[in-house]
Amino acid sequence: MLLSITLILIVGMALGWLCKKCKLPSLIGMLATGILLGPYVLNWMDPSILNISAEIRKIALIIILTRAGLSLDVSGLKKIGRPAVMMCFVPATFELLGMLLLGPKVLGISILEAAIMGAVLAAVSPAVVVPRMVKLMDEKYGTKEGIPQLILAGASVDDVYVIVLFTTFTGLTQGKGVSVLSFVNIPVSIAIGVILGTIVGWLFAKYFEKVHVRDTVKVLLVLCVSFALVVAEDAMQTSITFSALIAIMFIGIALQKYREPVAKRLSAKYNKLWVGAEVFLFVLVGATVNIGYLKNVGVGALLVIIGALVFRMLGVFACMLGTKFNRKERLFAMMAYTPKATVQAAIGGIPLSMGLACGDIVLTVAVLAIVMTAPLGAFVIDCSYKKLLKHDIG
């Protein structure tokens, strides 16, 4: 395992640096590292690290979501109002509808199989989007208008919505009925996550006010509680649950509100943690990509992904109707809300493992979506934000 960790860090950082030198996002080099070192090409990664890959990726997501919470301007988000709520489910719904229209005609699959494929593809990748929106907030691009806050909030929530839809559709293929509670659970789990995260963040703020500990210890305490929340969510067997990742982001938001000087220092600490966590996250996402499946990709799969993304962008446009955003800001939001990676890597293979007839094609399309949209989306965000968003000086 130690050799695998060494290769992940050294090769991942080296290819990331090369991509930066070529004016490309470092993410592309890290994804390429995972594909090369992973089990489907060179197979140089220890199976033990691949077995805990999902947990490591989740740790990296926890780090960047806490960092996002520590930086998020909630007052700016409140001013946006309705579009912020709509971004959590409207673009994903549009993309799913696009797949329902295109999938059966182009790929020859049933409506239910198209729904499963749409649910796999409909989630935006917080791993790609969130760190970039945090960067925009740090550099003060579009923050007065609330563009990065809007995209960040939506990217953190729509995964909950999409995964519930995916679970429902796969259940229907196995003869299970539609559970009304599973849909009720969407807003409830988000609300409970917000409340729980705010309470925990407030408790941390009060504790740090009364008990003097080093900032490094504070980071460790926050991380430990964040891990416990994720474990608690996974362990819950009840119909109504809570979203741990949303709770984790709101720990950061509450700390920022109730103990701002500490939040700023912790944000800097989390920024340093992200340097290593980013490498692990994207290299291990790359390692899940079986490029062998891409041999089976026809023009149809490509057309379906592009068509579904067009529907998603229309969904983002619909969310911004009646707002004060200008054309450039709307265009940026539409493009920035397209990358796929983590959710597709996590659930893309489930239909195949369940023995569903559509399993092979769903996995193939999921892999193609990651390969296409993760690097392209990152590239578009990195190259366009200075041209399309206003720089808030001062």
Short mmCIF file of C-alpha atoms in Angstrom, two decimals:
data_model
loop_
_atom_site.label_atom_id
_atom_site.label_comp_id
_atom_site.label_asym_id
_atom_site.label_seq_id
_atom_site.Cartn_x
_atom_site.Cartn_y
_atom_site.Cartn_z
CA MET A 1 0.00 0.00 0.00
CA LEU A 2 2.85 2.42 0.79
CA LEU A 3 4.20 2.06 -2.76
CA SER A 4 0.71 2.74 -4.14
CA ILE A 5 0.39 5.91 -2.00
CA THR A 6 3.85 7.02 -3.21
CA LEU A 7 2.89 6.48 -6.86
CA ILE A 8 -0.48 8.21 -6.44
CA LEU A 9 1.12 11.31 -4.91
CA ILE A 10 4.27 11.58 -7.04
CA VAL A 11 2.78 10.67 -10.43
CA GLY A 12 -0.48 12.51 -9.69
CA MET A 13 1.29 15.73 -8.69
CA ALA A 14 3.79 15.43 -11.59
CA LEU A 15 1.11 14.98 -14.28
CA GLY A 16 -1.01 17.67 -12.59
CA TRP A 17 1.96 20.06 -12.76
CA LEU A 18 2.55 19.19 -16.44
CA CYS A 19 -1.09 19.92 -17.25
CA LYS A 20 -0.85 23.28 -15.49
CA LYS A 21 2.24 24.11 -17.56
CA CYS A 22 0.19 23.30 -20.68
CA LYS A 23 -2.57 25.68 -19.46
CA LEU A 24 -4.85 22.74 -18.61
CA PRO A 25 -6.49 21.99 -15.23
CA SER A 26 -4.29 19.80 -13.00
CA LEU A 27 -7.36 17.60 -12.55
CA ILE A 28 -6.79 16.15 -16.03
CA GLY A 29 -3.32 14.90 -15.05
CA MET A 30 -4.66 13.37 -11.83
CA LEU A 31 -7.50 11.57 -13.63
CA ALA A 32 -4.99 10.30 -16.22
CA THR A 33 -2.76 9.05 -13.38
CA GLY A 34 -5.63 7.04 -11.92
CA ILE A 35 -6.51 5.52 -15.30
CA LEU A 36 -2.87 4.57 -15.97
CA LEU A 37 -2.04 3.19 -12.52
CA GLY A 38 -5.47 1.62 -12.01
CA PRO A 39 -6.55 -2.02 -12.44
CA TYR A 40 -7.65 -1.58 -16.06
CA VAL A 41 -4.30 -0.42 -17.52
CA LEU A 42 -0.98 -0.94 -15.64
CA ASN A 43 -2.56 -2.38 -12.47
CA TRP A 44 0.12 -0.85 -10.23
CA MET A 45 -2.23 0.00 -7.37
CA ASP A 46 -2.41 -2.29 -4.37
CA PRO A 47 -5.86 -3.95 -4.12
CA SER A 48 -6.00 -2.90 -0.45
CA ILE A 49 -6.03 0.79 -1.40
CA LEU A 50 -8.63 0.17 -4.10
CA ASN A 51 -10.81 -1.57 -1.50
CA ILE A 52 -10.90 1.60 0.62
CA SER A 53 -10.99 3.94 -2.39
CA ALA A 54 -14.60 5.01 -1.71
CA GLU A 55 -13.74 5.97 1.89
CA ILE A 56 -10.66 7.95 0.84
CA ARG A 57 -12.68 9.81 -1.80
CA LYS A 58 -15.32 10.59 0.84
CA ILE A 59 -12.63 11.99 3.19
CA ALA A 60 -11.45 14.28 0.38
CA LEU A 61 -15.03 15.44 -0.22
CA ILE A 62 -15.46 16.12 3.51
CA ILE A 63 -12.34 18.30 3.49
CA ILE A 64 -13.44 20.43 0.52
CA LEU A 65 -17.08 20.74 1.70
CA THR A 66 -15.93 21.94 5.14
CA ARG A 67 -13.58 24.36 3.40
CA ALA A 68 -16.51 25.54 1.26
CA GLY A 69 -18.67 26.10 4.36
CA LEU A 70 -15.91 28.11 6.02
CA SER A 71 -15.81 30.40 2.94
CA LEU A 72 -19.45 30.51 1.81
CA ASP A 73 -21.18 33.90 1.96
CA VAL A 74 -24.65 32.87 3.15
CA SER A 75 -25.96 36.45 3.08
CA GLY A 76 -25.17 36.58 -0.65
CA LEU A 77 -26.94 33.25 -1.14
CA LYS A 78 -30.05 34.52 0.70
CA LYS A 79 -30.25 37.49 -1.69
CA ILE A 80 -30.43 35.10 -4.65
CA GLY A 81 -33.37 33.25 -3.06
CA ARG A 82 -35.54 31.21 -5.45
CA PRO A 83 -32.82 30.32 -8.03
CA ALA A 84 -30.62 28.89 -5.24
CA VAL A 85 -33.38 26.45 -4.27
CA MET A 86 -34.22 25.60 -7.89
CA MET A 87 -30.57 24.80 -8.72
CA CYS A 88 -30.76 21.90 -6.26
CA PHE A 89 -33.21 19.87 -8.37
CA VAL A 90 -34.37 21.59 -11.60
CA PRO A 91 -31.20 21.04 -13.75
CA ALA A 92 -31.03 17.36 -12.68
CA THR A 93 -34.74 16.93 -13.51
CA PHE A 94 -34.25 18.49 -16.94
CA GLU A 95 -31.30 16.17 -17.62
CA LEU A 96 -33.34 13.15 -16.56
CA LEU A 97 -36.20 14.22 -18.86
CA GLY A 98 -33.68 14.62 -21.69
CA MET A 99 -32.48 11.07 -21.12
CA LEU A 100 -36.09 9.77 -21.08
CA LEU A 101 -36.67 11.41 -24.47
CA LEU A 102 -33.36 10.48 -26.10
CA GLY A 103 -32.39 7.14 -24.51
CA PRO A 104 -35.17 4.90 -25.91
CA LYS A 105 -34.92 6.41 -29.42
CA VAL A 106 -31.12 6.57 -29.76
CA LEU A 107 -29.98 3.55 -27.69
CA GLY A 108 -33.06 1.34 -28.00
CA ILE A 109 -33.52 0.97 -24.23
CA SER A 110 -36.81 0.99 -22.31
CA ILE A 111 -38.22 4.06 -20.52
CA LEU A 112 -37.33 2.59 -17.11
CA GLU A 113 -33.77 1.76 -18.24
CA ALA A 114 -33.46 5.32 -19.59
CA ALA A 115 -34.64 6.59 -16.18
CA ILE A 116 -31.89 4.57 -14.43
CA MET A 117 -29.28 5.90 -16.88
CA GLY A 118 -30.59 9.43 -16.42
CA ALA A 119 -30.40 9.15 -12.64
CA VAL A 120 -26.77 7.97 -12.88
CA LEU A 121 -25.81 10.87 -15.16
CA ALA A 122 -27.95 13.65 -13.64
CA ALA A 123 -25.71 14.45 -10.64
CA VAL A 124 -23.13 17.20 -11.00
CA SER A 125 -19.73 16.39 -9.46
CA PRO A 126 -19.05 18.31 -6.22
CA ALA A 127 -15.46 17.05 -6.45
CA VAL A 128 -14.93 19.05 -9.68
CA VAL A 129 -17.25 22.00 -9.03
CA VAL A 130 -16.87 22.79 -5.30
CA PRO A 131 -13.08 23.44 -5.22
CA ARG A 132 -13.39 25.69 -8.24
CA MET A 133 -16.23 27.70 -6.73
CA VAL A 134 -14.19 28.07 -3.51
CA LYS A 135 -11.32 29.38 -5.65
CA LEU A 136 -13.66 31.92 -7.30
CA MET A 137 -14.85 33.10 -3.87
CA ASP A 138 -11.25 33.45 -2.69
CA GLU A 139 -10.34 35.47 -5.81
CA LYS A 140 -13.59 37.51 -5.59
CA TYR A 141 -14.98 36.66 -9.02
CA GLY A 142 -18.77 36.87 -9.26
CA THR A 143 -19.18 36.85 -5.48
CA LYS A 144 -21.26 40.07 -5.28
CA GLU A 145 -23.72 38.60 -7.76
CA GLY A 146 -23.57 35.27 -5.89
CA ILE A 147 -22.64 33.07 -8.88
CA PRO A 148 -20.09 30.78 -7.16
CA GLN A 149 -22.28 30.56 -4.02
CA LEU A 150 -25.28 29.57 -6.17
CA ILE A 151 -23.40 26.82 -8.02
CA LEU A 152 -21.66 25.58 -4.85
CA ALA A 153 -24.93 25.23 -2.92
CA GLY A 154 -26.66 23.43 -5.79
CA ALA A 155 -23.76 21.05 -6.38
CA SER A 156 -23.81 20.08 -2.71
CA VAL A 157 -27.53 19.26 -2.68
CA ASP A 158 -28.57 17.80 -6.04
CA ASP A 159 -26.66 14.56 -5.39
CA VAL A 160 -29.12 13.76 -2.58
CA TYR A 161 -32.04 14.21 -4.97
CA VAL A 162 -30.47 12.15 -7.76
CA ILE A 163 -29.42 9.23 -5.55
CA VAL A 164 -32.99 8.93 -4.19
CA LEU A 165 -34.28 8.82 -7.79
CA PHE A 166 -31.67 6.19 -8.71
CA THR A 167 -32.63 4.00 -5.74
CA THR A 168 -36.32 4.32 -6.68
CA PHE A 169 -35.82 3.41 -10.36
CA THR A 170 -33.56 0.42 -9.65
CA GLY A 171 -36.11 -0.74 -7.06
CA LEU A 172 -38.85 -0.62 -9.70
CA THR A 173 -36.86 -2.90 -12.01
CA GLN A 174 -36.71 -5.45 -9.17
CA GLY A 175 -40.47 -5.33 -8.63
CA LYS A 176 -40.44 -2.96 -5.65
CA GLY A 177 -43.06 -0.22 -5.49
CA VAL A 178 -42.42 3.51 -5.42
CA SER A 179 -41.96 4.67 -1.83
CA VAL A 180 -43.53 8.06 -1.15
CA LEU A 181 -41.34 8.30 1.96
CA SER A 182 -38.19 8.18 -0.18
CA PHE A 183 -39.29 11.38 -1.93
CA VAL A 184 -40.40 12.98 1.34
CA ASN A 185 -36.91 12.14 2.60
CA ILE A 186 -35.28 14.50 0.06
CA PRO A 187 -36.28 17.85 1.62
CA VAL A 188 -36.37 16.36 5.13
CA SER A 189 -32.80 14.96 4.92
CA ILE A 190 -31.55 18.30 3.60
CA ALA A 191 -33.35 20.25 6.35
CA ILE A 192 -32.11 17.92 9.11
CA GLY A 193 -28.59 18.17 7.67
CA VAL A 194 -28.74 21.98 7.75
CA ILE A 195 -30.08 22.05 11.35
CA LEU A 196 -27.67 19.39 12.63
CA GLY A 197 -24.64 21.02 10.99
CA THR A 198 -25.60 24.45 12.33
CA ILE A 199 -25.99 23.10 15.89
CA VAL A 200 -22.65 21.25 15.75
CA GLY A 201 -20.91 24.32 14.29
CA TRP A 202 -22.39 26.53 17.03
CA LEU A 203 -21.22 24.08 19.72
CA PHE A 204 -17.73 24.10 18.21
CA ALA A 205 -17.75 27.91 18.18
CA LYS A 206 -18.67 28.03 21.88
CA TYR A 207 -16.13 25.34 22.76
CA PHE A 208 -13.30 27.11 20.90
CA GLU A 209 -14.28 30.37 22.64
CA LYS A 210 -13.94 28.87 26.11
CA VAL A 211 -11.19 26.25 25.59
CA HIS A 212 -7.90 27.29 24.01
CA VAL A 213 -6.46 24.59 21.72
CA ARG A 214 -4.15 24.79 18.71
CA ASP A 215 -5.77 25.28 15.31
CA THR A 216 -4.41 21.90 14.20
CA VAL A 217 -6.30 20.25 17.07
CA LYS A 218 -9.44 22.17 16.06
CA VAL A 219 -9.15 20.80 12.52
CA LEU A 220 -8.77 17.26 13.86
CA LEU A 221 -11.82 17.67 16.12
CA VAL A 222 -13.96 18.98 13.25
CA LEU A 223 -12.76 16.16 10.98
CA CYS A 224 -13.56 13.51 13.62
CA VAL A 225 -17.11 14.82 14.08
CA SER A 226 -17.53 15.00 10.28
CA PHE A 227 -16.45 11.36 9.92
CA ALA A 228 -18.89 10.39 12.70
CA LEU A 229 -21.75 12.12 10.87
CA VAL A 230 -21.00 10.19 7.66
CA VAL A 231 -20.86 6.89 9.59
CA ALA A 232 -24.15 7.75 11.34
CA GLU A 233 -25.88 8.46 8.01
CA ASP A 234 -24.63 5.16 6.52
CA ALA A 235 -25.75 3.24 9.61
CA MET A 236 -29.30 4.64 9.65
CA GLN A 237 -31.92 2.10 8.58
CA THR A 238 -34.93 4.40 8.99
CA SER A 239 -37.05 5.75 6.12
CA ILE A 240 -36.15 9.32 7.08
CA THR A 241 -32.41 10.07 7.24
CA PHE A 242 -30.21 13.16 7.06
CA SER A 243 -27.61 14.38 4.58
CA ALA A 244 -24.21 14.14 6.28
CA LEU A 245 -22.36 16.06 3.56
CA ILE A 246 -24.77 19.00 3.86
CA ALA A 247 -24.42 18.87 7.66
CA ILE A 248 -20.63 18.98 7.26
CA MET A 249 -20.79 22.05 5.03
CA PHE A 250 -23.06 23.80 7.56
CA ILE A 251 -20.57 23.11 10.36
CA GLY A 252 -18.22 25.38 8.44
CA ILE A 253 -20.96 27.95 7.78
CA ALA A 254 -21.92 28.07 11.48
CA LEU A 255 -18.28 28.39 12.56
CA GLN A 256 -17.89 31.28 10.15
CA LYS A 257 -21.00 32.98 11.58
CA TYR A 258 -20.35 32.47 15.28
CA ARG A 259 -16.53 32.47 15.40
CA GLU A 260 -15.25 34.17 12.26
CA PRO A 261 -11.56 34.65 13.23
CA VAL A 262 -11.26 30.91 13.98
CA ALA A 263 -13.11 30.05 10.75
CA LYS A 264 -10.59 32.05 8.68
CA ARG A 265 -7.62 30.29 10.29
CA LEU A 266 -9.25 26.87 9.90
CA SER A 267 -10.02 27.66 6.27
CA ALA A 268 -6.29 28.19 5.66
CA LYS A 269 -5.53 24.85 7.37
CA TYR A 270 -8.14 23.03 5.28
CA ASN A 271 -6.68 24.65 2.18
CA LYS A 272 -3.36 22.94 2.95
CA LEU A 273 -5.10 19.61 3.59
CA TRP A 274 -6.80 19.90 0.20
CA VAL A 275 -3.42 19.86 -1.59
CA GLY A 276 -3.01 16.16 -0.80
CA ALA A 277 -6.70 15.27 -0.65
CA GLU A 278 -7.26 16.59 -4.19
CA VAL A 279 -4.61 14.25 -5.58
CA PHE A 280 -6.12 11.20 -3.87
CA LEU A 281 -9.66 12.14 -4.87
CA PHE A 282 -9.09 12.50 -8.60
CA VAL A 283 -6.49 9.75 -8.97
CA LEU A 284 -8.85 7.29 -7.27
CA VAL A 285 -11.80 8.50 -9.39
CA GLY A 286 -9.61 7.87 -12.44
CA ALA A 287 -8.80 4.38 -11.15
CA THR A 288 -12.52 3.48 -11.28
CA VAL A 289 -12.67 4.27 -15.00
CA ASN A 290 -12.56 1.08 -17.06
CA ILE A 291 -11.51 2.42 -20.45
CA GLY A 292 -12.19 -1.04 -21.87
CA TYR A 293 -15.88 -0.14 -21.80
CA LEU A 294 -15.19 2.79 -24.09
CA LYS A 295 -14.60 0.29 -26.93
CA ASN A 296 -18.32 -0.43 -26.80
CA VAL A 297 -19.27 3.22 -27.08
CA GLY A 298 -21.04 4.11 -30.27
CA VAL A 299 -22.08 7.45 -31.68
CA GLY A 300 -25.45 6.92 -29.95
CA ALA A 301 -23.97 7.02 -26.44
CA LEU A 302 -22.06 10.19 -27.29
CA LEU A 303 -25.19 11.86 -28.68
CA VAL A 304 -27.24 10.88 -25.62
CA ILE A 305 -24.68 12.41 -23.21
CA ILE A 306 -24.41 15.64 -25.23
CA GLY A 307 -28.20 15.84 -25.57
CA ALA A 308 -28.74 15.27 -21.83
CA LEU A 309 -26.17 18.00 -21.04
CA VAL A 310 -28.03 20.43 -23.32
CA PHE A 311 -31.21 19.68 -21.32
CA ARG A 312 -29.25 20.25 -18.08
CA MET A 313 -28.01 23.63 -19.31
CA LEU A 314 -31.59 24.56 -20.24
CA GLY A 315 -32.54 23.64 -16.65
CA VAL A 316 -29.90 26.03 -15.28
CA PHE A 317 -31.18 28.73 -17.66
CA ALA A 318 -34.73 28.14 -16.37
CA CYS A 319 -33.52 28.60 -12.78
CA MET A 320 -32.14 32.03 -13.70
CA LEU A 321 -35.23 33.38 -15.42
CA GLY A 322 -36.43 36.57 -13.75
CA THR A 323 -33.06 37.24 -12.07
CA LYS A 324 -30.63 40.14 -12.53
CA PHE A 325 -27.85 37.92 -13.86
CA ASN A 326 -26.48 39.10 -17.19
CA ARG A 327 -25.85 36.88 -20.25
CA LYS A 328 -22.22 36.17 -19.38
CA GLU A 329 -23.07 35.13 -15.82
CA ARG A 330 -25.88 32.85 -17.03
CA LEU A 331 -23.58 31.28 -19.64
CA PHE A 332 -20.91 30.64 -17.00
CA ALA A 333 -23.42 29.00 -14.63
CA MET A 334 -24.78 26.80 -17.44
CA MET A 335 -21.29 25.57 -18.36
CA ALA A 336 -19.99 25.25 -14.78
CA TYR A 337 -22.89 23.02 -13.76
CA THR A 338 -22.09 20.17 -16.18
CA PRO A 339 -19.04 18.16 -14.91
CA LYS A 340 -19.58 14.53 -13.89
CA ALA A 341 -17.20 12.36 -11.84
CA THR A 342 -17.71 11.18 -8.28
CA VAL A 343 -21.38 10.14 -8.25
CA GLN A 344 -21.06 8.43 -11.64
CA ALA A 345 -17.96 6.56 -10.41
CA ALA A 346 -19.81 5.55 -7.23
CA ILE A 347 -23.11 4.29 -8.68
CA GLY A 348 -22.41 3.72 -12.40
CA GLY A 349 -21.56 0.04 -11.86
CA ILE A 350 -24.48 -0.77 -9.52
CA PRO A 351 -27.02 -1.71 -12.26
CA LEU A 352 -24.47 -4.17 -13.72
CA SER A 353 -23.73 -5.70 -10.29
CA MET A 354 -27.51 -6.07 -9.76
CA GLY A 355 -27.74 -8.10 -12.97
CA LEU A 356 -29.95 -5.57 -14.78
CA ALA A 357 -30.12 -5.92 -18.56
CA CYS A 358 -29.11 -2.27 -19.00
CA GLY A 359 -26.14 -2.58 -16.59
CA ASP A 360 -23.42 -2.78 -19.23
CA ILE A 361 -24.61 0.20 -21.27
CA VAL A 362 -25.28 2.31 -18.15
CA LEU A 363 -21.70 1.73 -16.95
CA THR A 364 -20.30 2.46 -20.42
CA VAL A 365 -22.20 5.76 -20.66
CA ALA A 366 -21.19 6.67 -17.07
CA VAL A 367 -17.51 6.10 -17.86
CA LEU A 368 -17.75 8.12 -21.07
CA ALA A 369 -19.52 10.95 -19.19
CA ILE A 370 -16.65 11.11 -16.64
CA VAL A 371 -13.94 11.04 -19.33
CA MET A 372 -15.73 13.73 -21.36
CA THR A 373 -17.15 16.14 -18.80
CA ALA A 374 -14.77 16.11 -15.81
CA PRO A 375 -11.71 17.45 -17.64
CA LEU A 376 -13.73 19.51 -20.13
CA GLY A 377 -15.88 21.08 -17.40
CA ALA A 378 -12.85 21.90 -15.28
CA PHE A 379 -11.09 23.38 -18.33
CA VAL A 380 -14.09 25.55 -19.25
CA ILE A 381 -14.48 26.86 -15.69
CA ASP A 382 -10.77 27.63 -15.31
CA CYS A 383 -10.53 29.37 -18.69
CA SER A 384 -13.77 31.35 -18.68
CA TYR A 385 -14.41 32.74 -15.18
CA LYS A 386 -12.13 35.78 -15.57
CA LYS A 387 -13.84 36.68 -18.86
CA LEU A 388 -17.45 36.00 -17.89
CA LEU A 389 -17.62 37.08 -14.22
CA LYS A 390 -17.06 40.47 -12.63
CA HIS A 391 -14.01 40.90 -10.40
CA ASP A 392 -15.13 42.28 -7.05
CA ILE A 393 -12.18 44.46 -6.08
CA GLY A 394 -11.94 45.46 -2.41
#
